[in-house]
CSV table of C-alpha atoms in Angstrom, one decimal:
chain,number,residue,atom,x,y,z
A,1,UNK,CA,108.1,20.2,61.6
A,2,UNK,CA,111.3,21.4,62.3
A,3,UNK,CA,111.7,25.0,61.6
A,4,UNK,CA,114.5,24.3,59.1
A,5,UNK,CA,112.0,23.0,57.0
A,6,UNK,CA,110.1,25.7,56.8
A,7,UNK,CA,113.3,27.9,56.2
A,8,UNK,CA,114.2,25.5,53.2
A,9,UNK,CA,110.4,25.3,52.1
A,10,UNK,CA,110.8,29.6,52.0
A,11,UNK,CA,113.7,29.9,49.6
A,12,UNK,CA,111.5,27.4,47.3
A,13,UNK,CA,108.3,29.3,47.1
A,14,UNK,CA,110.1,32.5,47.1
A,15,UNK,CA,112.1,31.2,43.8
A,16,UNK,CA,109.0,30.0,42.2
A,17,UNK,CA,108.0,33.9,42.5
A,18,UNK,CA,111.0,35.2,40.9
A,19,UNK,CA,110.5,32.8,38.4
A,20,UNK,CA,106.8,33.3,37.7
A,21,UNK,CA,106.4,37.1,38.6
A,22,UNK,CA,102.7,37.1,36.1
A,23,UNK,CA,101.3,34.3,37.9
A,24,UNK,CA,97.3,35.0,39.1
A,25,UNK,CA,98.4,32.8,42.5
A,26,UNK,CA,101.7,32.5,44.3
A,27,UNK,CA,103.2,29.1,45.1
A,28,UNK,CA,103.2,30.1,48.6
A,29,UNK,CA,99.4,31.4,48.8
A,30,UNK,CA,98.1,28.4,46.9
A,31,UNK,CA,99.9,26.2,49.6
A,32,UNK,CA,98.5,28.1,52.0
A,33,UNK,CA,94.9,28.2,50.7
A,34,UNK,CA,94.9,24.1,50.2
A,35,UNK,CA,96.3,23.7,54.2
A,36,UNK,CA,93.3,25.9,55.4
A,37,UNK,CA,90.9,23.9,53.0
A,38,UNK,CA,92.2,20.3,53.9
A,39,UNK,CA,93.7,20.7,57.1
A,40,UNK,CA,89.8,20.6,59.2
A,41,UNK,CA,89.6,17.0,58.0
A,42,UNK,CA,92.8,16.0,59.7
A,43,UNK,CA,92.2,13.3,62.9
A,44,UNK,CA,92.1,14.3,66.4
A,45,UNK,CA,96.1,13.2,66.6
A,46,UNK,CA,97.2,14.9,63.8
A,47,UNK,CA,95.2,17.8,64.2
A,48,UNK,CA,97.4,19.7,66.5
A,49,UNK,CA,100.3,18.7,64.5
A,50,UNK,CA,98.1,20.8,61.7
A,51,UNK,CA,97.4,23.8,63.9
A,52,UNK,CA,101.5,24.1,64.9
A,53,UNK,CA,102.6,23.5,61.1
A,54,UNK,CA,100.1,26.1,60.0
A,55,UNK,CA,101.3,28.6,62.3
A,56,UNK,CA,104.8,28.1,61.6
A,57,UNK,CA,104.0,28.5,58.2
A,58,UNK,CA,102.9,31.4,58.2
A,59,UNK,CA,105.8,33.0,60.6
A,60,UNK,CA,108.5,31.9,58.8
A,61,UNK,CA,107.2,31.4,54.5
A,62,UNK,CA,104.2,33.5,54.3
A,63,UNK,CA,102.9,36.8,55.9
A,64,UNK,CA,103.0,39.4,53.7
A,65,UNK,CA,101.1,41.2,50.8
A,66,UNK,CA,97.7,39.3,51.5
A,67,UNK,CA,94.6,40.3,49.3
A,68,UNK,CA,91.5,41.5,51.1
A,69,UNK,CA,89.7,37.9,49.7
A,70,UNK,CA,92.7,35.9,51.3
A,71,UNK,CA,92.2,37.9,54.4
A,72,UNK,CA,88.9,36.8,54.6
A,73,UNK,CA,89.5,33.0,53.9
A,74,UNK,CA,92.4,32.2,56.2
A,75,UNK,CA,89.7,34.1,58.7
A,76,UNK,CA,86.6,31.6,57.6
A,77,UNK,CA,89.0,28.7,57.7
A,78,UNK,CA,90.5,29.6,61.4
A,79,UNK,CA,86.7,29.6,62.3
A,80,UNK,CA,86.7,26.4,61.1
A,81,UNK,CA,89.5,25.3,62.9
A,82,UNK,CA,88.1,26.6,66.1
A,83,UNK,CA,85.2,25.0,65.9
A,84,UNK,CA,87.1,21.3,65.1
A,85,UNK,CA,89.1,22.4,68.2
A,86,UNK,CA,86.5,22.9,70.7
A,87,UNK,CA,85.1,19.2,69.5
A,88,UNK,CA,87.8,17.3,71.6
A,89,UNK,CA,89.5,17.1,75.0
A,90,UNK,CA,90.6,20.8,76.2
A,91,UNK,CA,93.6,18.4,77.9
A,92,UNK,CA,94.1,17.2,74.1
A,93,UNK,CA,94.6,20.2,72.4
A,94,UNK,CA,96.3,24.1,72.4
A,95,UNK,CA,94.7,26.1,71.0
A,96,UNK,CA,97.6,29.1,71.0
A,97,UNK,CA,98.9,28.3,67.5
A,98,UNK,CA,95.1,29.5,66.0
A,99,UNK,CA,95.9,32.9,67.7
A,100,UNK,CA,98.7,33.3,66.7
A,101,UNK,CA,98.4,32.6,63.2
A,102,UNK,CA,95.8,35.2,63.2
A,103,UNK,CA,98.2,37.6,65.2
A,104,UNK,CA,101.0,37.3,62.6
A,105,UNK,CA,98.6,37.7,59.6
A,106,UNK,CA,97.2,40.6,61.1
A,107,UNK,CA,100.5,42.4,62.2
A,108,UNK,CA,101.7,42.2,58.6
A,109,UNK,CA,98.8,43.1,56.7
A,110,UNK,CA,97.7,46.3,58.7
A,111,UNK,CA,96.3,47.9,56.3
A,112,UNK,CA,94.0,45.2,55.4
A,113,UNK,CA,93.1,43.8,58.9
A,114,UNK,CA,89.6,45.1,59.3
A,115,UNK,CA,89.0,42.3,56.8
A,116,UNK,CA,89.7,39.8,59.1
A,117,UNK,CA,88.9,41.3,62.6
A,118,UNK,CA,84.9,39.9,63.0
A,119,UNK,CA,86.4,36.2,62.2
A,120,UNK,CA,89.2,36.7,65.2
A,121,UNK,CA,86.5,37.8,67.3
A,122,UNK,CA,84.2,34.3,66.8
A,123,UNK,CA,87.7,32.2,67.0
A,124,UNK,CA,88.2,34.0,70.3
A,125,UNK,CA,84.7,33.3,71.3
A,126,UNK,CA,84.6,29.7,71.0
A,127,UNK,CA,88.2,29.4,71.9
A,128,UNK,CA,88.2,31.1,75.4
A,129,UNK,CA,84.9,29.5,76.6
A,130,UNK,CA,85.8,26.0,75.9
A,131,UNK,CA,89.5,25.3,75.9
A,132,UNK,CA,92.8,25.9,78.0
A,133,UNK,CA,94.1,29.2,76.2
A,134,UNK,CA,97.6,30.2,77.0
A,135,UNK,CA,98.9,34.2,77.5
A,136,UNK,CA,101.2,34.0,74.3
A,137,UNK,CA,98.6,33.6,71.7
A,138,UNK,CA,96.2,36.3,73.6
A,139,UNK,CA,99.0,39.0,74.2
A,140,UNK,CA,100.5,38.4,70.8
A,141,UNK,CA,97.1,39.3,69.8
A,142,UNK,CA,96.0,42.1,71.5
A,143,UNK,CA,99.3,43.9,70.4
A,144,UNK,CA,98.7,43.0,66.8
A,145,UNK,CA,95.0,43.9,66.9
A,146,UNK,CA,96.0,47.2,69.4
A,147,UNK,CA,97.7,49.1,66.1
A,148,UNK,CA,94.1,48.8,64.7
A,149,UNK,CA,92.4,51.3,67.2
A,150,UNK,CA,93.1,54.4,68.8
A,151,UNK,CA,91.4,55.0,72.3
A,152,UNK,CA,88.9,57.3,73.2
A,153,UNK,CA,90.5,60.7,73.8
A,154,UNK,CA,88.6,60.5,77.5
A,155,UNK,CA,90.2,57.3,78.0
A,156,UNK,CA,87.4,55.4,79.1
A,157,UNK,CA,85.9,53.3,76.4
A,158,UNK,CA,87.4,50.4,74.3
A,159,UNK,CA,87.6,50.3,70.5
A,160,UNK,CA,89.3,47.3,69.6
A,161,UNK,CA,86.8,44.6,69.5
A,162,UNK,CA,89.4,41.8,70.0
A,163,UNK,CA,89.6,43.4,73.7
A,164,UNK,CA,86.2,44.1,74.1
A,165,UNK,CA,85.1,40.4,73.8
A,166,UNK,CA,88.2,39.3,76.1
A,167,UNK,CA,87.3,41.7,78.8
A,168,UNK,CA,83.5,40.5,78.5
A,169,UNK,CA,84.1,36.8,78.8
A,170,UNK,CA,86.9,37.7,81.2
A,171,UNK,CA,84.1,39.4,83.2
A,172,UNK,CA,81.7,36.8,82.7
A,173,UNK,CA,83.9,33.8,83.4
A,174,UNK,CA,84.9,35.7,86.6
A,175,UNK,CA,81.2,35.9,87.5
A,176,UNK,CA,80.4,32.4,87.1
A,177,UNK,CA,78.0,33.5,84.0
A,178,UNK,CA,79.9,31.7,81.4
A,179,UNK,CA,81.7,28.5,81.4
A,180,UNK,CA,85.8,29.4,81.3
A,181,UNK,CA,88.3,27.1,82.2
A,182,UNK,CA,90.5,28.2,85.2
A,183,UNK,CA,93.6,28.3,83.5
A,184,UNK,CA,92.2,30.5,80.5
A,185,UNK,CA,91.0,33.0,83.3
A,186,UNK,CA,94.7,33.1,84.7
A,187,UNK,CA,95.7,33.8,81.4
A,188,UNK,CA,92.9,36.9,80.4
A,189,UNK,CA,94.0,38.3,83.5
A,190,UNK,CA,97.8,37.9,83.2
A,191,UNK,CA,97.6,39.8,79.9
A,192,UNK,CA,95.5,42.3,80.8
A,193,UNK,CA,97.8,43.3,83.9
A,194,UNK,CA,101.0,43.2,81.6
A,195,UNK,CA,102.6,46.4,82.3
A,196,UNK,CA,105.7,48.0,82.6
A,197,UNK,CA,105.7,49.8,85.4
A,198,UNK,CA,105.7,47.3,88.5
A,199,UNK,CA,103.0,48.0,90.5
A,200,UNK,CA,101.2,50.1,87.8
A,201,UNK,CA,98.4,49.6,85.2
A,202,UNK,CA,98.4,47.7,82.3
A,203,UNK,CA,98.7,49.5,78.9
A,204,UNK,CA,96.6,47.0,76.8
A,205,UNK,CA,93.3,48.5,78.7
A,206,UNK,CA,92.6,51.8,79.9
A,207,UNK,CA,92.1,53.0,84.0
A,208,UNK,CA,88.1,52.0,84.3
A,209,UNK,CA,88.2,48.8,82.3
A,210,UNK,CA,90.5,47.5,84.5
A,211,UNK,CA,89.3,48.8,87.6
A,212,UNK,CA,85.5,47.3,86.4
A,213,UNK,CA,87.4,43.5,86.7
A,214,UNK,CA,87.5,43.7,90.6
A,215,UNK,CA,83.8,43.3,91.6
A,216,UNK,CA,84.2,40.1,89.3
A,217,UNK,CA,87.7,39.1,90.6
A,218,UNK,CA,85.9,39.3,94.4
A,219,UNK,CA,83.3,37.2,93.5
A,220,UNK,CA,85.4,34.5,91.7
A,221,UNK,CA,87.3,34.5,94.8
A,222,UNK,CA,84.3,33.8,96.9
A,223,UNK,CA,82.2,31.6,94.8
A,224,UNK,CA,84.3,29.5,92.4
A,225,UNK,CA,83.7,25.8,93.2
A,226,UNK,CA,87.1,23.9,92.9
A,227,UNK,CA,87.7,20.6,91.1
A,228,UNK,CA,90.9,20.9,89.8
A,229,UNK,CA,93.3,21.9,92.9
A,230,UNK,CA,96.4,23.5,91.4
A,231,UNK,CA,94.9,25.0,88.5
A,232,UNK,CA,91.9,26.6,90.3
A,233,UNK,CA,94.1,27.8,93.3
A,234,UNK,CA,96.5,29.6,90.2
A,235,UNK,CA,93.4,30.9,89.0
A,236,UNK,CA,92.1,32.3,92.3
A,237,UNK,CA,95.9,34.0,93.0
A,238,UNK,CA,95.7,35.7,89.7
A,239,UNK,CA,92.1,37.0,90.3
A,240,UNK,CA,93.6,38.1,94.2
A,241,UNK,CA,96.6,39.6,92.2
A,242,UNK,CA,94.4,41.8,90.0
A,243,UNK,CA,92.0,42.9,93.2
A,244,UNK,CA,95.3,43.9,94.7
A,245,UNK,CA,97.1,45.6,92.3
A,246,UNK,CA,93.8,47.6,91.1
A,247,UNK,CA,93.9,48.7,95.1
A,248,UNK,CA,97.3,50.5,95.0
A,249,UNK,CA,94.9,53.4,92.6
A,250,UNK,CA,91.9,52.7,94.4
A,251,UNK,CA,91.8,51.9,98.4
A,252,UNK,CA,88.1,51.9,98.2
A,253,UNK,CA,88.7,48.4,96.8
A,254,UNK,CA,90.0,46.9,100.0
A,255,UNK,CA,87.0,48.0,102.1
A,256,UNK,CA,84.7,46.4,99.8
A,257,UNK,CA,87.0,43.2,99.7
A,258,UNK,CA,87.0,44.0,103.8
A,259,UNK,CA,82.9,43.9,103.1
A,260,UNK,CA,82.9,40.4,101.6
A,261,UNK,CA,84.6,39.0,104.0
A,262,UNK,CA,82.4,40.4,106.8
A,263,UNK,CA,79.4,39.2,105.1
A,264,UNK,CA,80.8,35.6,104.6
A,265,UNK,CA,81.6,35.5,108.3
A,266,UNK,CA,78.3,36.7,109.3
A,267,UNK,CA,77.0,33.6,106.9
A,268,UNK,CA,79.0,31.5,109.1
A,269,UNK,CA,76.8,28.5,109.6
A,270,UNK,CA,77.6,25.5,112.8
A,271,UNK,CA,78.4,22.7,110.2
A,272,UNK,CA,80.2,25.3,107.7
A,273,UNK,CA,82.4,27.1,110.9
A,274,UNK,CA,85.4,25.4,110.5
A,275,UNK,CA,85.6,25.0,107.0
A,276,UNK,CA,85.4,29.1,106.9
A,277,UNK,CA,87.3,30.2,109.7
A,278,UNK,CA,90.1,27.9,108.2
A,279,UNK,CA,89.8,29.9,104.6
A,280,UNK,CA,89.7,33.2,106.4
A,281,UNK,CA,93.5,32.6,108.1
A,282,UNK,CA,94.6,31.0,104.8
A,283,UNK,CA,92.9,34.4,102.7
A,284,UNK,CA,95.3,36.5,105.2
A,285,UNK,CA,98.4,35.3,104.8
A,286,UNK,CA,97.4,34.7,101.1
A,287,UNK,CA,96.8,38.2,101.2
A,288,UNK,CA,99.7,39.6,102.7
A,289,UNK,CA,101.9,37.5,100.4
A,290,UNK,CA,100.4,38.6,97.4
A,291,UNK,CA,101.1,42.6,98.7
A,292,UNK,CA,104.5,41.4,99.1
A,293,UNK,CA,104.9,40.4,95.6
A,294,UNK,CA,103.2,42.7,94.0
A,295,UNK,CA,105.3,45.5,95.6
A,296,UNK,CA,108.1,43.2,95.9
A,297,UNK,CA,110.2,46.5,93.8
A,298,UNK,CA,109.5,49.2,96.8
A,299,UNK,CA,110.4,49.0,100.5
A,300,UNK,CA,108.1,51.9,101.4
A,301,UNK,CA,105.3,50.7,98.6
A,302,UNK,CA,105.5,47.5,100.1
A,303,UNK,CA,105.4,48.3,104.1
A,304,UNK,CA,102.5,50.4,103.1
A,305,UNK,CA,100.4,47.8,101.0
A,306,UNK,CA,100.6,44.9,103.9
A,307,UNK,CA,99.6,47.4,106.3
A,308,UNK,CA,96.0,48.3,104.3
A,309,UNK,CA,95.6,44.6,103.8
A,310,UNK,CA,96.3,43.4,107.2
A,311,UNK,CA,94.1,46.6,108.6
A,312,UNK,CA,90.9,45.6,106.4
A,313,UNK,CA,91.6,42.0,106.9
A,314,UNK,CA,92.3,41.5,110.3
A,315,UNK,CA,89.5,43.3,112.5
A,316,UNK,CA,86.6,41.1,111.0
A,317,UNK,CA,88.9,37.8,112.4
A,318,UNK,CA,89.9,39.6,115.7
A,319,UNK,CA,86.0,39.9,116.0
A,320,UNK,CA,85.5,36.3,116.6
A,321,UNK,CA,88.2,36.3,119.4
A,322,UNK,CA,85.8,38.9,121.4
A,323,UNK,CA,82.7,37.0,120.8
A,324,UNK,CA,84.7,33.7,122.6
A,325,UNK,CA,85.6,36.2,125.7
A,326,UNK,CA,81.6,36.6,125.8
A,327,UNK,CA,81.1,33.3,125.8
A,328,UNK,CA,83.7,31.0,125.8
A,329,UNK,CA,81.5,28.1,126.8
A,330,UNK,CA,79.0,28.7,124.1
A,331,UNK,CA,78.4,26.5,121.0
A,332,UNK,CA,80.5,28.6,118.5
A,333,UNK,CA,83.9,28.7,121.2
A,334,UNK,CA,83.2,24.3,121.5
A,335,UNK,CA,82.6,23.9,117.4
A,336,UNK,CA,85.7,26.4,116.4
A,337,UNK,CA,87.5,27.8,119.3
A,338,UNK,CA,90.5,26.0,118.9
A,339,UNK,CA,91.0,26.6,115.4
A,340,UNK,CA,91.0,30.0,115.8
A,341,UNK,CA,92.7,30.8,118.8
A,342,UNK,CA,95.5,28.1,117.0
A,343,UNK,CA,95.2,29.9,113.5
A,344,UNK,CA,96.1,33.3,115.7
A,345,UNK,CA,99.2,32.2,116.9
A,346,UNK,CA,100.1,30.4,113.7
A,347,UNK,CA,99.6,34.1,111.8
A,348,UNK,CA,101.6,36.0,114.4
A,349,UNK,CA,104.5,33.5,113.6
A,350,UNK,CA,104.2,34.0,109.8
A,351,UNK,CA,103.7,37.6,110.1
A,352,UNK,CA,107.0,37.4,112.1
A,353,UNK,CA,108.7,34.6,109.7
A,354,UNK,CA,108.2,37.0,106.9
A,355,UNK,CA,110.0,40.1,108.1
A,356,UNK,CA,107.0,42.4,107.8
A,357,UNK,CA,106.4,45.6,109.2
A,358,UNK,CA,103.3,44.2,110.9
A,359,UNK,CA,105.4,41.6,113.1
A,360,UNK,CA,107.1,45.0,114.7
A,361,UNK,CA,103.8,45.6,116.5
A,362,UNK,CA,105.2,42.5,118.5
A,363,UNK,CA,103.5,44.0,122.4
A,364,UNK,CA,100.0,44.3,120.4
A,365,UNK,CA,100.4,40.5,119.8
A,366,UNK,CA,101.8,39.3,122.6
A,367,UNK,CA,98.7,41.0,124.2
A,368,UNK,CA,96.7,39.2,121.9
A,369,UNK,CA,98.2,35.8,122.7
A,370,UNK,CA,98.2,36.3,126.3
A,371,UNK,CA,94.5,37.1,125.7
A,372,UNK,CA,93.8,34.0,124.3
A,373,UNK,CA,95.9,31.9,127.2
A,374,UNK,CA,93.2,33.4,129.5
A,375,UNK,CA,90.2,31.8,127.6
A,376,UNK,CA,91.3,28.2,129.3
A,377,UNK,CA,92.1,26.0,126.6
A,378,UNK,CA,93.8,22.8,126.4
A,379,UNK,CA,97.2,21.4,127.4
A,380,UNK,CA,98.1,21.4,123.9
A,381,UNK,CA,96.7,24.7,122.4
A,382,UNK,CA,98.3,25.9,125.5
A,383,UNK,CA,101.5,24.8,124.7
A,384,UNK,CA,101.3,26.7,121.0
A,385,UNK,CA,100.4,29.7,122.3
A,386,UNK,CA,103.5,29.7,124.7
A,387,UNK,CA,105.8,28.8,122.0
A,388,UNK,CA,104.0,31.4,119.8
A,389,UNK,CA,105.2,34.0,122.7
A,390,UNK,CA,108.2,32.4,122.7
A,391,UNK,CA,108.7,33.2,119.0
A,392,UNK,CA,108.0,37.1,119.4
A,393,UNK,CA,110.4,37.4,121.5
A,394,UNK,CA,113.1,35.9,119.1
A,395,UNK,CA,114.7,37.2,116.1
A,396,UNK,CA,113.1,35.7,113.2
A,397,UNK,CA,114.4,32.6,111.1
A,398,UNK,CA,115.1,33.6,107.7
A,399,UNK,CA,113.1,31.7,105.0
A,400,UNK,CA,112.7,32.1,101.1
A,401,UNK,CA,109.8,33.4,100.2
A,402,UNK,CA,108.8,30.9,97.7
A,403,UNK,CA,108.7,28.3,100.3
A,404,UNK,CA,105.9,30.6,102.2
A,405,UNK,CA,104.4,30.6,98.9
A,406,UNK,CA,103.9,27.0,98.3
A,407,UNK,CA,103.1,26.1,102.1
A,408,UNK,CA,100.0,28.5,101.6
A,409,UNK,CA,99.1,27.0,98.0
A,410,UNK,CA,99.0,23.3,99.7
A,411,UNK,CA,96.8,24.6,102.4
A,412,UNK,CA,94.4,26.2,100.4
A,413,UNK,CA,94.4,22.8,98.6
A,414,UNK,CA,93.9,21.1,101.4
A,415,UNK,CA,91.0,23.1,102.7
A,416,UNK,CA,89.8,22.8,99.4
A,417,UNK,CA,89.6,18.8,99.5
A,418,UNK,CA,88.3,18.7,103.0
A,419,UNK,CA,85.5,21.7,101.9
A,420,UNK,CA,84.3,19.0,98.9
A,421,UNK,CA,84.6,16.3,101.6
A,422,UNK,CA,82.2,17.8,103.5
A,423,UNK,CA,80.1,18.9,101.2
A,424,UNK,CA,79.4,15.3,99.9
A,425,UNK,CA,78.9,14.4,103.3
A,426,UNK,CA,76.2,16.9,103.6
A,427,UNK,CA,74.9,15.8,101.0
A,428,UNK,CA,74.7,12.1,101.7
A,429,UNK,CA,73.2,12.7,105.3
A,430,UNK,CA,70.4,15.2,103.8
A,431,UNK,CA,69.5,11.7,101.2
A,432,UNK,CA,69.4,9.7,103.9
A,433,UNK,CA,67.1,11.8,106.2
A,434,UNK,CA,65.2,12.1,103.1
A,435,UNK,CA,64.9,8.6,102.6
A,436,UNK,CA,64.0,7.9,105.9
A,437,UNK,CA,61.5,10.1,106.1
A,438,UNK,CA,59.5,8.9,103.2
A,439,UNK,CA,59.7,5.6,104.5
A,440,UNK,CA,58.1,6.8,107.9
A,441,UNK,CA,55.2,8.2,106.0
A,442,UNK,CA,54.3,5.0,103.8
A,443,UNK,CA,54.7,3.2,107.4
């Protein structure tokens, strides 16, 4: 329904209240109770409209002077709405209206806010574990409930039950212990990262709580199985941004990130070498881009952050060059040498195109490229290395930041599709070999 409908309805119920001041229940309360009772029976096509109209009614018409009984009734009925909503396809259901309805009720009835908190906790857990939840509903709900609580004196605990539930679900979702959709993870991360100070800590949660999300975020980046390219990429990018923002206050975080990368590199097998190395190359680009984005308001902070990222992530990748120099005819070189050498050239070009301080270290990059040429690659790769060397000596072109981000995103999605295809081929190969062994055993 249109907003002007609810504006007119508000005038009607206010007029009715003036004409019937002694009525046991106002018309506005009767209407709310009626829609909360009967709205649950709506079919799938109309249920979303019921949610949206209920939100609009509470926002525009009736949200003040709730009784304790009405607060509890509203909470219980919205639980039923939530349980009904999670029965349907997440792509066809937007649950934000439920959360915003809760937020409006709490905001305008703070004295009785605790009467509905347990219901809100149940609603939040149900919606976050099944549906695509947006940032607006979560943000407004946290803002409304935060005023009902005070942080502990040492600022290490979370007393807001809604925030506590959100952090618990976010942590479990990032650790892949709970089923949370990528778009919902992205929304939760964006909400807890909300801050008035660029590069600073969130005003919603305490510093220890924020830093406690770093390990789960790194785990998600490393282990999340992609199914929907764009949504999975957006969630991974949000997790990476969380890690990078936390690293501005705790430098040891980047050391841990480097350790993760080293462990992954050592675990690389011949069968997955190409895919893993391609991911490593793309990951370095993305972290550099994130360092630019998170600290873009300060040139000094930007330079410091990009150097911090580069110094942690480049050495493991550079170590592969040393391995190729020691064994240029080995199995690893024959499998992945061309990809690594090409990626190094592309990486140096990327750094120069982005106008980073790292790119000013031209002599080091030229020395590295000349080392690669001595490894005896083919003509095609030699031409690429030669072009990269020429690029180091020319003024870098101007290129929009968003173009580089979009290209990196496309690289990630393409790499993930390749990984998925490779996994299927490997599984089919193993299945075929098992059938062959079974046939041999029978004959």
